Amino acid sequence: MRPMRWRRSETRESRSSRAVETPGDVVAEEETAMQNRPLAALTSKSGLGALFLFACAAVTYLEVAKLHLGTPSAMGPGYFPAILGGFFIVFGLILLVEGWRKPQERVEVGQIAPVLYLLGAIVLFGLLYPIAGGVVAIAVLIVVAAIAEPGRTWRELAALTGVVLVAVWVVFVIALDLQLDALPRWLR
C-alpha cells in the first residue's frame, strides 16, 4: 500500500495572481470604506485633535457659565473665555472635516499610551501636592512620566528627579520667592 501524498494547497500569491478584480468588488470595498469612514475620521490624528478641542470647549463653557459675560463695550470676566471656547469649536470642526475628507492613518493604542501616562502624571501631581508635598509629588510626576518613554534606567530616573527638584527650588523658591510646600502636612 502506497502512502498517501497530500497535495500542496495553493499559496496566497498563486490565488491572488489568478484573481481578477471585478467592478462589484471595487464597489463593495468602497461601501465598506464609507461605512467605516466616521470611525476612521475620529481615530485619525485630525479626529483626535478635534475631540480634544471639543473637550476643551466643553470645559471652557462649563467654567464660563459661572462668570458674567458682559458686552463688547464692557467685557466681563467670561467674555474672552467664551470667545476662546468658540474658537475651540470652530477649529475642532475644521479638523473633523479634514479627517473626514482626507482619510488618514489611524492612531494606534501604542501611540496614545504615552500621552495617557503624561496626563496621569499631571493628575497625580495635582492630587499628591497638597497631601504629600512638592518633593514627593515631583518625584512621582517624573517616574510616571518616564514610563511613557521606555528604556530609562532607575539611575537615570534618580538623576533626573534630583536635577528637577533642584531646578524647581532654584527657580520658584530662590528666583521668584514663592512659598512652596516641599514637605507633607504632617512634617511641617
mmCIF file with all atom_site columns, C-alpha atoms in Angstrom:
data_model
loop_
_atom_site.group_PDB
_atom_site.id
_atom_site.type_symbol
_atom_site.label_atom_id
_atom_site.label_alt_id
_atom_site.label_comp_id
_atom_site.label_asym_id
_atom_site.label_entity_id
_atom_site.label_seq_id
_atom_site.pdbx_PDB_ins_code
_atom_site.Cartn_x
_atom_site.Cartn_y
_atom_site.Cartn_z
_atom_site.occupancy
_atom_site.B_iso_or_equiv
_atom_site.pdbx_formal_charge
_atom_site.auth_seq_id
_atom_site.auth_comp_id
_atom_site.auth_asym_id
_atom_site.auth_atom_id
_atom_site.pdbx_PDB_model_num
ATOM 1   C CA . MET A 1 1   ? 0.000   0.000  0.000   1.00 0.00 ? 1   MET A CA 1
ATOM 2   C CA . ARG A 1 2   ? 1.425   3.352  -1.025  1.00 0.00 ? 2   ARG A CA 1
ATOM 3   C CA . PRO A 1 3   ? 1.457   6.197  1.448   1.00 0.00 ? 3   PRO A CA 1
ATOM 4   C CA . MET A 1 4   ? -0.989  8.972  0.669   1.00 0.00 ? 4   MET A CA 1
ATOM 5   C CA . ARG A 1 5   ? 0.512   12.150 -0.589  1.00 0.00 ? 5   ARG A CA 1
ATOM 6   C CA . TRP A 1 6   ? -1.203  15.344 0.298   1.00 0.00 ? 6   TRP A CA 1
ATOM 7   C CA . ARG A 1 7   ? -1.374  17.893 -2.420  1.00 0.00 ? 7   ARG A CA 1
ATOM 8   C CA . ARG A 1 8   ? 0.007   21.210 -1.518  1.00 0.00 ? 8   ARG A CA 1
ATOM 9   C CA . SER A 1 9   ? -2.656  23.841 -1.213  1.00 0.00 ? 9   SER A CA 1
ATOM 10  C CA . GLU A 1 10  ? -2.410  26.965 -3.247  1.00 0.00 ? 10  GLU A CA 1
ATOM 11  C CA . THR A 1 11  ? -0.421  29.814 -1.851  1.00 0.00 ? 11  THR A CA 1
ATOM 12  C CA . ARG A 1 12  ? -1.834  33.286 -1.488  1.00 0.00 ? 12  ARG A CA 1
ATOM 13  C CA . GLU A 1 13  ? 0.324   34.551 -4.294  1.00 0.00 ? 13  GLU A CA 1
ATOM 14  C CA . SER A 1 14  ? -0.929  31.961 -6.766  1.00 0.00 ? 14  SER A CA 1
ATOM 15  C CA . ARG A 1 15  ? -4.551  32.679 -5.835  1.00 0.00 ? 15  ARG A CA 1
ATOM 16  C CA . SER A 1 16  ? -4.112  36.428 -5.981  1.00 0.00 ? 16  SER A CA 1
ATOM 17  C CA . SER A 1 17  ? -2.317  36.269 -9.316  1.00 0.00 ? 17  SER A CA 1
ATOM 18  C CA . ARG A 1 18  ? -5.292  34.431 -10.779 1.00 0.00 ? 18  ARG A CA 1
ATOM 19  C CA . ALA A 1 19  ? -7.873  36.630 -9.097  1.00 0.00 ? 19  ALA A CA 1
ATOM 20  C CA . VAL A 1 20  ? -9.399  39.258 -11.298 1.00 0.00 ? 20  VAL A CA 1
ATOM 21  C CA . GLU A 1 21  ? -10.901 42.264 -9.652  1.00 0.00 ? 21  GLU A CA 1
ATOM 22  C CA . THR A 1 22  ? -14.424 42.873 -10.827 1.00 0.00 ? 22  THR A CA 1
ATOM 23  C CA . PRO A 1 23  ? -16.291 46.179 -10.652 1.00 0.00 ? 23  PRO A CA 1
ATOM 24  C CA . GLY A 1 24  ? -18.534 44.654 -7.981  1.00 0.00 ? 24  GLY A CA 1
ATOM 25  C CA . ASP A 1 25  ? -15.523 44.026 -5.744  1.00 0.00 ? 25  ASP A CA 1
ATOM 26  C CA . VAL A 1 26  ? -14.413 47.647 -6.064  1.00 0.00 ? 26  VAL A CA 1
ATOM 27  C CA . VAL A 1 27  ? -17.903 48.925 -5.208  1.00 0.00 ? 27  VAL A CA 1
ATOM 28  C CA . ALA A 1 28  ? -18.084 46.617 -2.172  1.00 0.00 ? 28  ALA A CA 1
ATOM 29  C CA . GLU A 1 29  ? -14.703 47.869 -0.929  1.00 0.00 ? 29  GLU A CA 1
ATOM 30  C CA . GLU A 1 30  ? -15.796 51.497 -1.371  1.00 0.00 ? 30  GLU A CA 1
ATOM 31  C CA . GLU A 1 31  ? -19.053 50.846 0.526   1.00 0.00 ? 31  GLU A CA 1
ATOM 32  C CA . THR A 1 32  ? -17.133 49.241 3.390   1.00 0.00 ? 32  THR A CA 1
ATOM 33  C CA . ALA A 1 33  ? -14.724 52.173 3.458   1.00 0.00 ? 33  ALA A CA 1
ATOM 34  C CA . MET A 1 34  ? -17.661 54.625 3.529   1.00 0.00 ? 34  MET A CA 1
ATOM 35  C CA . GLN A 1 35  ? -19.274 52.737 6.424   1.00 0.00 ? 35  GLN A CA 1
ATOM 36  C CA . ASN A 1 36  ? -16.019 52.829 8.403   1.00 0.00 ? 36  ASN A CA 1
ATOM 37  C CA . ARG A 1 37  ? -15.240 56.432 7.479   1.00 0.00 ? 37  ARG A CA 1
ATOM 38  C CA . PRO A 1 38  ? -16.757 58.077 10.610  1.00 0.00 ? 38  PRO A CA 1
ATOM 39  C CA . LEU A 1 39  ? -14.765 55.791 12.896  1.00 0.00 ? 39  LEU A CA 1
ATOM 40  C CA . ALA A 1 40  ? -11.634 56.254 10.804  1.00 0.00 ? 40  ALA A CA 1
ATOM 41  C CA . ALA A 1 41  ? -12.133 60.027 10.882  1.00 0.00 ? 41  ALA A CA 1
ATOM 42  C CA . LEU A 1 42  ? -12.431 60.027 14.674  1.00 0.00 ? 42  LEU A CA 1
ATOM 43  C CA . THR A 1 43  ? -9.427  57.773 15.258  1.00 0.00 ? 43  THR A CA 1
ATOM 44  C CA . SER A 1 44  ? -7.104  59.697 12.951  1.00 0.00 ? 44  SER A CA 1
ATOM 45  C CA . LYS A 1 45  ? -4.786  62.418 14.206  1.00 0.00 ? 45  LYS A CA 1
ATOM 46  C CA . SER A 1 46  ? -7.178  65.095 12.963  1.00 0.00 ? 46  SER A CA 1
ATOM 47  C CA . GLY A 1 47  ? -10.168 63.397 14.565  1.00 0.00 ? 47  GLY A CA 1
ATOM 48  C CA . LEU A 1 48  ? -8.486  63.001 17.933  1.00 0.00 ? 48  LEU A CA 1
ATOM 49  C CA . GLY A 1 49  ? -7.337  66.613 17.754  1.00 0.00 ? 49  GLY A CA 1
ATOM 50  C CA . ALA A 1 50  ? -10.927 67.655 17.062  1.00 0.00 ? 50  ALA A CA 1
ATOM 51  C CA . LEU A 1 51  ? -12.205 65.626 20.015  1.00 0.00 ? 51  LEU A CA 1
ATOM 52  C CA . PHE A 1 52  ? -9.587  67.251 22.235  1.00 0.00 ? 52  PHE A CA 1
ATOM 53  C CA . LEU A 1 53  ? -10.647 70.723 21.082  1.00 0.00 ? 53  LEU A CA 1
ATOM 54  C CA . PHE A 1 54  ? -14.314 69.859 21.710  1.00 0.00 ? 54  PHE A CA 1
ATOM 55  C CA . ALA A 1 55  ? -13.404 68.714 25.227  1.00 0.00 ? 55  ALA A CA 1
ATOM 56  C CA . CYS A 1 56  ? -11.519 71.992 25.787  1.00 0.00 ? 56  CYS A CA 1
ATOM 57  C CA . ALA A 1 57  ? -14.561 73.922 24.568  1.00 0.00 ? 57  ALA A CA 1
ATOM 58  C CA . ALA A 1 58  ? -16.841 71.983 26.921  1.00 0.00 ? 58  ALA A CA 1
ATOM 59  C CA . VAL A 1 59  ? -14.611 72.686 29.930  1.00 0.00 ? 59  VAL A CA 1
ATOM 60  C CA . THR A 1 60  ? -14.310 76.328 28.898  1.00 0.00 ? 60  THR A CA 1
ATOM 61  C CA . TYR A 1 61  ? -18.069 76.773 28.620  1.00 0.00 ? 61  TYR A CA 1
ATOM 62  C CA . LEU A 1 62  ? -18.677 74.996 31.936  1.00 0.00 ? 62  LEU A CA 1
ATOM 63  C CA . GLU A 1 63  ? -16.362 77.495 33.602  1.00 0.00 ? 63  GLU A CA 1
ATOM 64  C CA . VAL A 1 64  ? -17.725 80.474 31.635  1.00 0.00 ? 64  VAL A CA 1
ATOM 65  C CA . ALA A 1 65  ? -21.235 79.657 32.858  1.00 0.00 ? 65  ALA A CA 1
ATOM 66  C CA . LYS A 1 66  ? -20.133 80.802 36.339  1.00 0.00 ? 66  LYS A CA 1
ATOM 67  C CA . LEU A 1 67  ? -18.882 84.176 35.056  1.00 0.00 ? 67  LEU A CA 1
ATOM 68  C CA . HIS A 1 68  ? -20.524 87.364 33.828  1.00 0.00 ? 68  HIS A CA 1
ATOM 69  C CA . LEU A 1 69  ? -20.092 87.794 30.055  1.00 0.00 ? 69  LEU A CA 1
ATOM 70  C CA . GLY A 1 70  ? -20.753 91.495 29.724  1.00 0.00 ? 70  GLY A CA 1
ATOM 71  C CA . THR A 1 71  ? -20.979 93.275 26.369  1.00 0.00 ? 71  THR A CA 1
ATOM 72  C CA . PRO A 1 72  ? -18.385 94.049 23.692  1.00 0.00 ? 72  PRO A CA 1
ATOM 73  C CA . SER A 1 73  ? -18.029 97.590 25.044  1.00 0.00 ? 73  SER A CA 1
ATOM 74  C CA . ALA A 1 74  ? -17.919 96.491 28.702  1.00 0.00 ? 74  ALA A CA 1
ATOM 75  C CA . MET A 1 75  ? -16.458 92.994 28.707  1.00 0.00 ? 75  MET A CA 1
ATOM 76  C CA . GLY A 1 76  ? -16.980 90.836 31.751  1.00 0.00 ? 76  GLY A CA 1
ATOM 77  C CA . PRO A 1 77  ? -14.562 88.203 33.040  1.00 0.00 ? 77  PRO A CA 1
ATOM 78  C CA . GLY A 1 78  ? -16.252 85.480 30.969  1.00 0.00 ? 78  GLY A CA 1
ATOM 79  C CA . TYR A 1 79  ? -16.249 87.311 27.637  1.00 0.00 ? 79  TYR A CA 1
ATOM 80  C CA . PHE A 1 80  ? -12.803 86.343 26.364  1.00 0.00 ? 80  PHE A CA 1
ATOM 81  C CA . PRO A 1 81  ? -13.018 82.697 27.549  1.00 0.00 ? 81  PRO A CA 1
ATOM 82  C CA . ALA A 1 82  ? -16.384 82.404 25.756  1.00 0.00 ? 82  ALA A CA 1
ATOM 83  C CA . ILE A 1 83  ? -14.788 83.613 22.519  1.00 0.00 ? 83  ILE A CA 1
ATOM 84  C CA . LEU A 1 84  ? -11.889 81.217 23.074  1.00 0.00 ? 84  LEU A CA 1
ATOM 85  C CA . GLY A 1 85  ? -14.371 78.346 23.516  1.00 0.00 ? 85  GLY A CA 1
ATOM 86  C CA . GLY A 1 86  ? -15.943 79.336 20.198  1.00 0.00 ? 86  GLY A CA 1
ATOM 87  C CA . PHE A 1 87  ? -12.539 79.154 18.525  1.00 0.00 ? 87  PHE A CA 1
ATOM 88  C CA . PHE A 1 88  ? -12.029 75.688 20.020  1.00 0.00 ? 88  PHE A CA 1
ATOM 89  C CA . ILE A 1 89  ? -15.282 74.544 18.419  1.00 0.00 ? 89  ILE A CA 1
ATOM 90  C CA . VAL A 1 90  ? -14.527 76.132 15.028  1.00 0.00 ? 90  VAL A CA 1
ATOM 91  C CA . PHE A 1 91  ? -11.025 74.663 14.834  1.00 0.00 ? 91  PHE A CA 1
ATOM 92  C CA . GLY A 1 92  ? -12.331 71.308 16.065  1.00 0.00 ? 92  GLY A CA 1
ATOM 93  C CA . LEU A 1 93  ? -14.894 71.281 13.254  1.00 0.00 ? 93  LEU A CA 1
ATOM 94  C CA . ILE A 1 94  ? -12.197 72.153 10.723  1.00 0.00 ? 94  ILE A CA 1
ATOM 95  C CA . LEU A 1 95  ? -10.046 69.260 11.930  1.00 0.00 ? 95  LEU A CA 1
ATOM 96  C CA . LEU A 1 96  ? -13.024 66.892 11.927  1.00 0.00 ? 96  LEU A CA 1
ATOM 97  C CA . VAL A 1 97  ? -13.938 67.800 8.337   1.00 0.00 ? 97  VAL A CA 1
ATOM 98  C CA . GLU A 1 98  ? -10.294 67.402 7.295   1.00 0.00 ? 98  GLU A CA 1
ATOM 99  C CA . GLY A 1 99  ? -10.193 63.939 8.860   1.00 0.00 ? 99  GLY A CA 1
ATOM 100 C CA . TRP A 1 100 ? -13.445 63.066 7.083   1.00 0.00 ? 100 TRP A CA 1
ATOM 101 C CA . ARG A 1 101 ? -12.395 64.319 3.642   1.00 0.00 ? 101 ARG A CA 1
ATOM 102 C CA . LYS A 1 102 ? -8.814  63.049 3.613   1.00 0.00 ? 102 LYS A CA 1
ATOM 103 C CA . PRO A 1 103 ? -8.582  59.606 5.189   1.00 0.00 ? 103 PRO A CA 1
ATOM 104 C CA . GLN A 1 104 ? -5.507  59.453 7.362   1.00 0.00 ? 104 GLN A CA 1
ATOM 105 C CA . GLU A 1 105 ? -3.636  56.771 9.203   1.00 0.00 ? 105 GLU A CA 1
ATOM 106 C CA . ARG A 1 106 ? -5.384  55.666 12.370  1.00 0.00 ? 106 ARG A CA 1
ATOM 107 C CA . VAL A 1 107 ? -3.695  56.383 15.661  1.00 0.00 ? 107 VAL A CA 1
ATOM 108 C CA . GLU A 1 108 ? -2.852  53.112 17.371  1.00 0.00 ? 108 GLU A CA 1
ATOM 109 C CA . VAL A 1 109 ? -3.216  52.488 21.100  1.00 0.00 ? 109 VAL A CA 1
ATOM 110 C CA . GLY A 1 110 ? 0.555   52.264 21.426  1.00 0.00 ? 110 GLY A CA 1
ATOM 111 C CA . GLN A 1 111 ? 0.781   55.870 20.302  1.00 0.00 ? 111 GLN A CA 1
ATOM 112 C CA . ILE A 1 112 ? -1.882  57.001 22.790  1.00 0.00 ? 112 ILE A CA 1
ATOM 113 C CA . ALA A 1 113 ? -0.390  55.229 25.818  1.00 0.00 ? 113 ALA A CA 1
ATOM 114 C CA . PRO A 1 114 ? 2.489   57.733 26.339  1.00 0.00 ? 114 PRO A CA 1
ATOM 115 C CA . VAL A 1 115 ? 0.014   60.609 26.277  1.00 0.00 ? 115 VAL A CA 1
ATOM 116 C CA . LEU A 1 116 ? -2.131  58.865 28.883  1.00 0.00 ? 116 LEU A CA 1
ATOM 117 C CA . TYR A 1 117 ? 0.931   58.313 31.071  1.00 0.00 ? 117 TYR A CA 1
ATOM 118 C CA . LEU A 1 118 ? 1.780   62.012 30.862  1.00 0.00 ? 118 LEU A CA 1
ATOM 119 C CA . LEU A 1 119 ? -1.782  63.066 31.680  1.00 0.00 ? 119 LEU A CA 1
ATOM 120 C CA . GLY A 1 120 ? -1.838  60.591 34.562  1.00 0.00 ? 120 GLY A CA 1
ATOM 121 C CA . ALA A 1 121 ? 1.435   62.003 35.869  1.00 0.00 ? 121 ALA A CA 1
ATOM 122 C CA . ILE A 1 122 ? -0.013  65.523 35.864  1.00 0.00 ? 122 ILE A CA 1
ATOM 123 C CA . VAL A 1 123 ? -3.197  64.382 37.627  1.00 0.00 ? 123 VAL A CA 1
ATOM 124 C CA . LEU A 1 124 ? -1.164  62.503 40.252  1.00 0.00 ? 124 LEU A CA 1
ATOM 125 C CA . PHE A 1 125 ? 0.977   65.592 40.814  1.00 0.00 ? 125 PHE A CA 1
ATOM 126 C CA . GLY A 1 126 ? -2.134  67.699 41.375  1.00 0.00 ? 126 GLY A CA 1
ATOM 127 C CA . LEU A 1 127 ? -3.586  65.173 43.805  1.00 0.00 ? 127 LEU A CA 1
ATOM 128 C CA . LEU A 1 128 ? -0.363  64.487 45.719  1.00 0.00 ? 128 LEU A CA 1
ATOM 129 C CA . TYR A 1 129 ? 0.988   68.038 46.076  1.00 0.00 ? 129 TYR A CA 1
ATOM 130 C CA . PRO A 1 130 ? -1.418  69.210 48.804  1.00 0.00 ? 130 PRO A CA 1
ATOM 131 C CA . ILE A 1 131 ? -1.141  65.924 50.716  1.00 0.00 ? 131 ILE A CA 1
ATOM 132 C CA . ALA A 1 132 ? 2.456   64.732 50.284  1.00 0.00 ? 132 ALA A CA 1
ATOM 133 C CA . GLY A 1 133 ? 4.233   67.973 49.432  1.00 0.00 ? 133 GLY A CA 1
ATOM 134 C CA . GLY A 1 134 ? 6.254   69.092 46.443  1.00 0.00 ? 134 GLY A CA 1
ATOM 135 C CA . VAL A 1 135 ? 9.191   66.706 46.773  1.00 0.00 ? 135 VAL A CA 1
ATOM 136 C CA . VAL A 1 136 ? 7.076   63.541 46.665  1.00 0.00 ? 136 VAL A CA 1
ATOM 137 C CA . ALA A 1 137 ? 4.678   64.957 44.062  1.00 0.00 ? 137 ALA A CA 1
ATOM 138 C CA . ILE A 1 138 ? 7.514   65.938 41.704  1.00 0.00 ? 138 ILE A CA 1
ATOM 139 C CA . ALA A 1 139 ? 9.238   62.571 42.159  1.00 0.00 ? 139 ALA A CA 1
ATOM 140 C CA . VAL A 1 140 ? 6.003   60.713 41.321  1.00 0.00 ? 140 VAL A CA 1
ATOM 141 C CA . LEU A 1 141 ? 5.416   63.042 38.365  1.00 0.00 ? 141 LEU A CA 1
ATOM 142 C CA . ILE A 1 142 ? 8.837   62.260 36.918  1.00 0.00 ? 142 ILE A CA 1
ATOM 143 C CA . VAL A 1 143 ? 8.641   58.491 37.458  1.00 0.00 ? 143 VAL A CA 1
ATOM 144 C CA . VAL A 1 144 ? 5.146   58.141 35.944  1.00 0.00 ? 144 VAL A CA 1
ATOM 145 C CA . ALA A 1 145 ? 6.002   60.443 33.035  1.00 0.00 ? 145 ALA A CA 1
ATOM 146 C CA . ALA A 1 146 ? 9.204   58.470 32.402  1.00 0.00 ? 146 ALA A CA 1
ATOM 147 C CA . ILE A 1 147 ? 7.143   55.315 31.887  1.00 0.00 ? 147 ILE A CA 1
ATOM 148 C CA . ALA A 1 148 ? 5.911   56.980 28.681  1.00 0.00 ? 148 ALA A CA 1
ATOM 149 C CA . GLU A 1 149 ? 9.405   56.587 27.239  1.00 0.00 ? 149 GLU A CA 1
ATOM 150 C CA . PRO A 1 150 ? 10.608  53.013 27.671  1.00 0.00 ? 150 PRO A CA 1
ATOM 151 C CA . GLY A 1 151 ? 14.262  52.253 28.141  1.00 0.00 ? 151 GLY A CA 1
ATOM 152 C CA . ARG A 1 152 ? 15.047  54.524 31.071  1.00 0.00 ? 152 ARG A CA 1
ATOM 153 C CA . THR A 1 153 ? 17.052  53.098 33.941  1.00 0.00 ? 153 THR A CA 1
ATOM 154 C CA . TRP A 1 154 ? 16.417  53.741 37.625  1.00 0.00 ? 154 TRP A CA 1
ATOM 155 C CA . ARG A 1 155 ? 19.745  55.552 37.808  1.00 0.00 ? 155 ARG A CA 1
ATOM 156 C CA . GLU A 1 156 ? 18.618  57.980 35.092  1.00 0.00 ? 156 GLU A CA 1
ATOM 157 C CA . LEU A 1 157 ? 15.285  58.498 36.865  1.00 0.00 ? 157 LEU A CA 1
ATOM 158 C CA . ALA A 1 158 ? 17.017  59.246 40.160  1.00 0.00 ? 158 ALA A CA 1
ATOM 159 C CA . ALA A 1 159 ? 19.367  61.737 38.486  1.00 0.00 ? 159 ALA A CA 1
ATOM 160 C CA . LEU A 1 160 ? 16.512  63.379 36.580  1.00 0.00 ? 160 LEU A CA 1
ATOM 161 C CA . THR A 1 161 ? 14.427  63.650 39.747  1.00 0.00 ? 161 THR A CA 1
ATOM 162 C CA . GLY A 1 162 ? 17.311  65.261 41.628  1.00 0.00 ? 162 GLY A CA 1
ATOM 163 C CA . VAL A 1 163 ? 18.024  67.757 38.850  1.00 0.00 ? 163 VAL A CA 1
ATOM 164 C CA . VAL A 1 164 ? 14.351  68.725 38.506  1.00 0.00 ? 164 VAL A CA 1
ATOM 165 C CA . LEU A 1 165 ? 13.916  69.131 42.276  1.00 0.00 ? 165 LEU A CA 1
ATOM 166 C CA . VAL A 1 166 ? 16.960  71.417 42.461  1.00 0.00 ? 166 VAL A CA 1
ATOM 167 C CA . ALA A 1 167 ? 15.788  73.374 39.392  1.00 0.00 ? 167 ALA A CA 1
ATOM 168 C CA . VAL A 1 168 ? 12.296  73.840 40.863  1.00 0.00 ? 168 VAL A CA 1
ATOM 169 C CA . TRP A 1 169 ? 13.781  75.015 44.153  1.00 0.00 ? 169 TRP A CA 1
ATOM 170 C CA . VAL A 1 170 ? 16.150  77.468 42.431  1.00 0.00 ? 170 VAL A CA 1
ATOM 171 C CA . VAL A 1 171 ? 13.554  78.884 40.023  1.00 0.00 ? 171 VAL A CA 1
ATOM 172 C CA . PHE A 1 172 ? 10.488  79.066 42.239  1.00 0.00 ? 172 PHE A CA 1
ATOM 173 C CA . VAL A 1 173 ? 11.821  79.460 45.775  1.00 0.00 ? 173 VAL A CA 1
ATOM 174 C CA . ILE A 1 174 ? 15.025  81.455 45.238  1.00 0.00 ? 174 ILE A CA 1
ATOM 175 C CA . ALA A 1 175 ? 14.439  83.398 41.998  1.00 0.00 ? 175 ALA A CA 1
ATOM 176 C CA . LEU A 1 176 ? 10.677  84.008 42.206  1.00 0.00 ? 176 LEU A CA 1
ATOM 177 C CA . ASP A 1 177 ? 10.435  83.945 46.025  1.00 0.00 ? 177 ASP A CA 1
ATOM 178 C CA . LEU A 1 178 ? 7.351   81.697 46.043  1.00 0.00 ? 178 LEU A CA 1
ATOM 179 C CA . GLN A 1 179 ? 6.423   79.720 49.127  1.00 0.00 ? 179 GLN A CA 1
ATOM 180 C CA . LEU A 1 180 ? 6.126   76.098 48.019  1.00 0.00 ? 180 LEU A CA 1
ATOM 181 C CA . ASP A 1 181 ? 5.138   73.248 50.308  1.00 0.00 ? 181 ASP A CA 1
ATOM 182 C CA . ALA A 1 182 ? 8.102   70.929 49.933  1.00 0.00 ? 182 ALA A CA 1
ATOM 183 C CA . LEU A 1 183 ? 7.175   68.601 52.791  1.00 0.00 ? 183 LEU A CA 1
ATOM 184 C CA . PRO A 1 184 ? 3.954   66.763 53.652  1.00 0.00 ? 184 PRO A CA 1
ATOM 185 C CA . ARG A 1 185 ? 1.454   68.435 56.003  1.00 0.00 ? 185 ARG A CA 1
ATOM 186 C CA . TRP A 1 186 ? 2.314   66.212 58.932  1.00 0.00 ? 186 TRP A CA 1
ATOM 187 C CA . LEU A 1 187 ? 6.024   67.202 58.741  1.00 0.00 ? 187 LEU A CA 1
ATOM 188 C CA . ARG A 1 188 ? 5.505   70.967 58.540  1.00 0.00 ? 188 ARG A CA 1
#
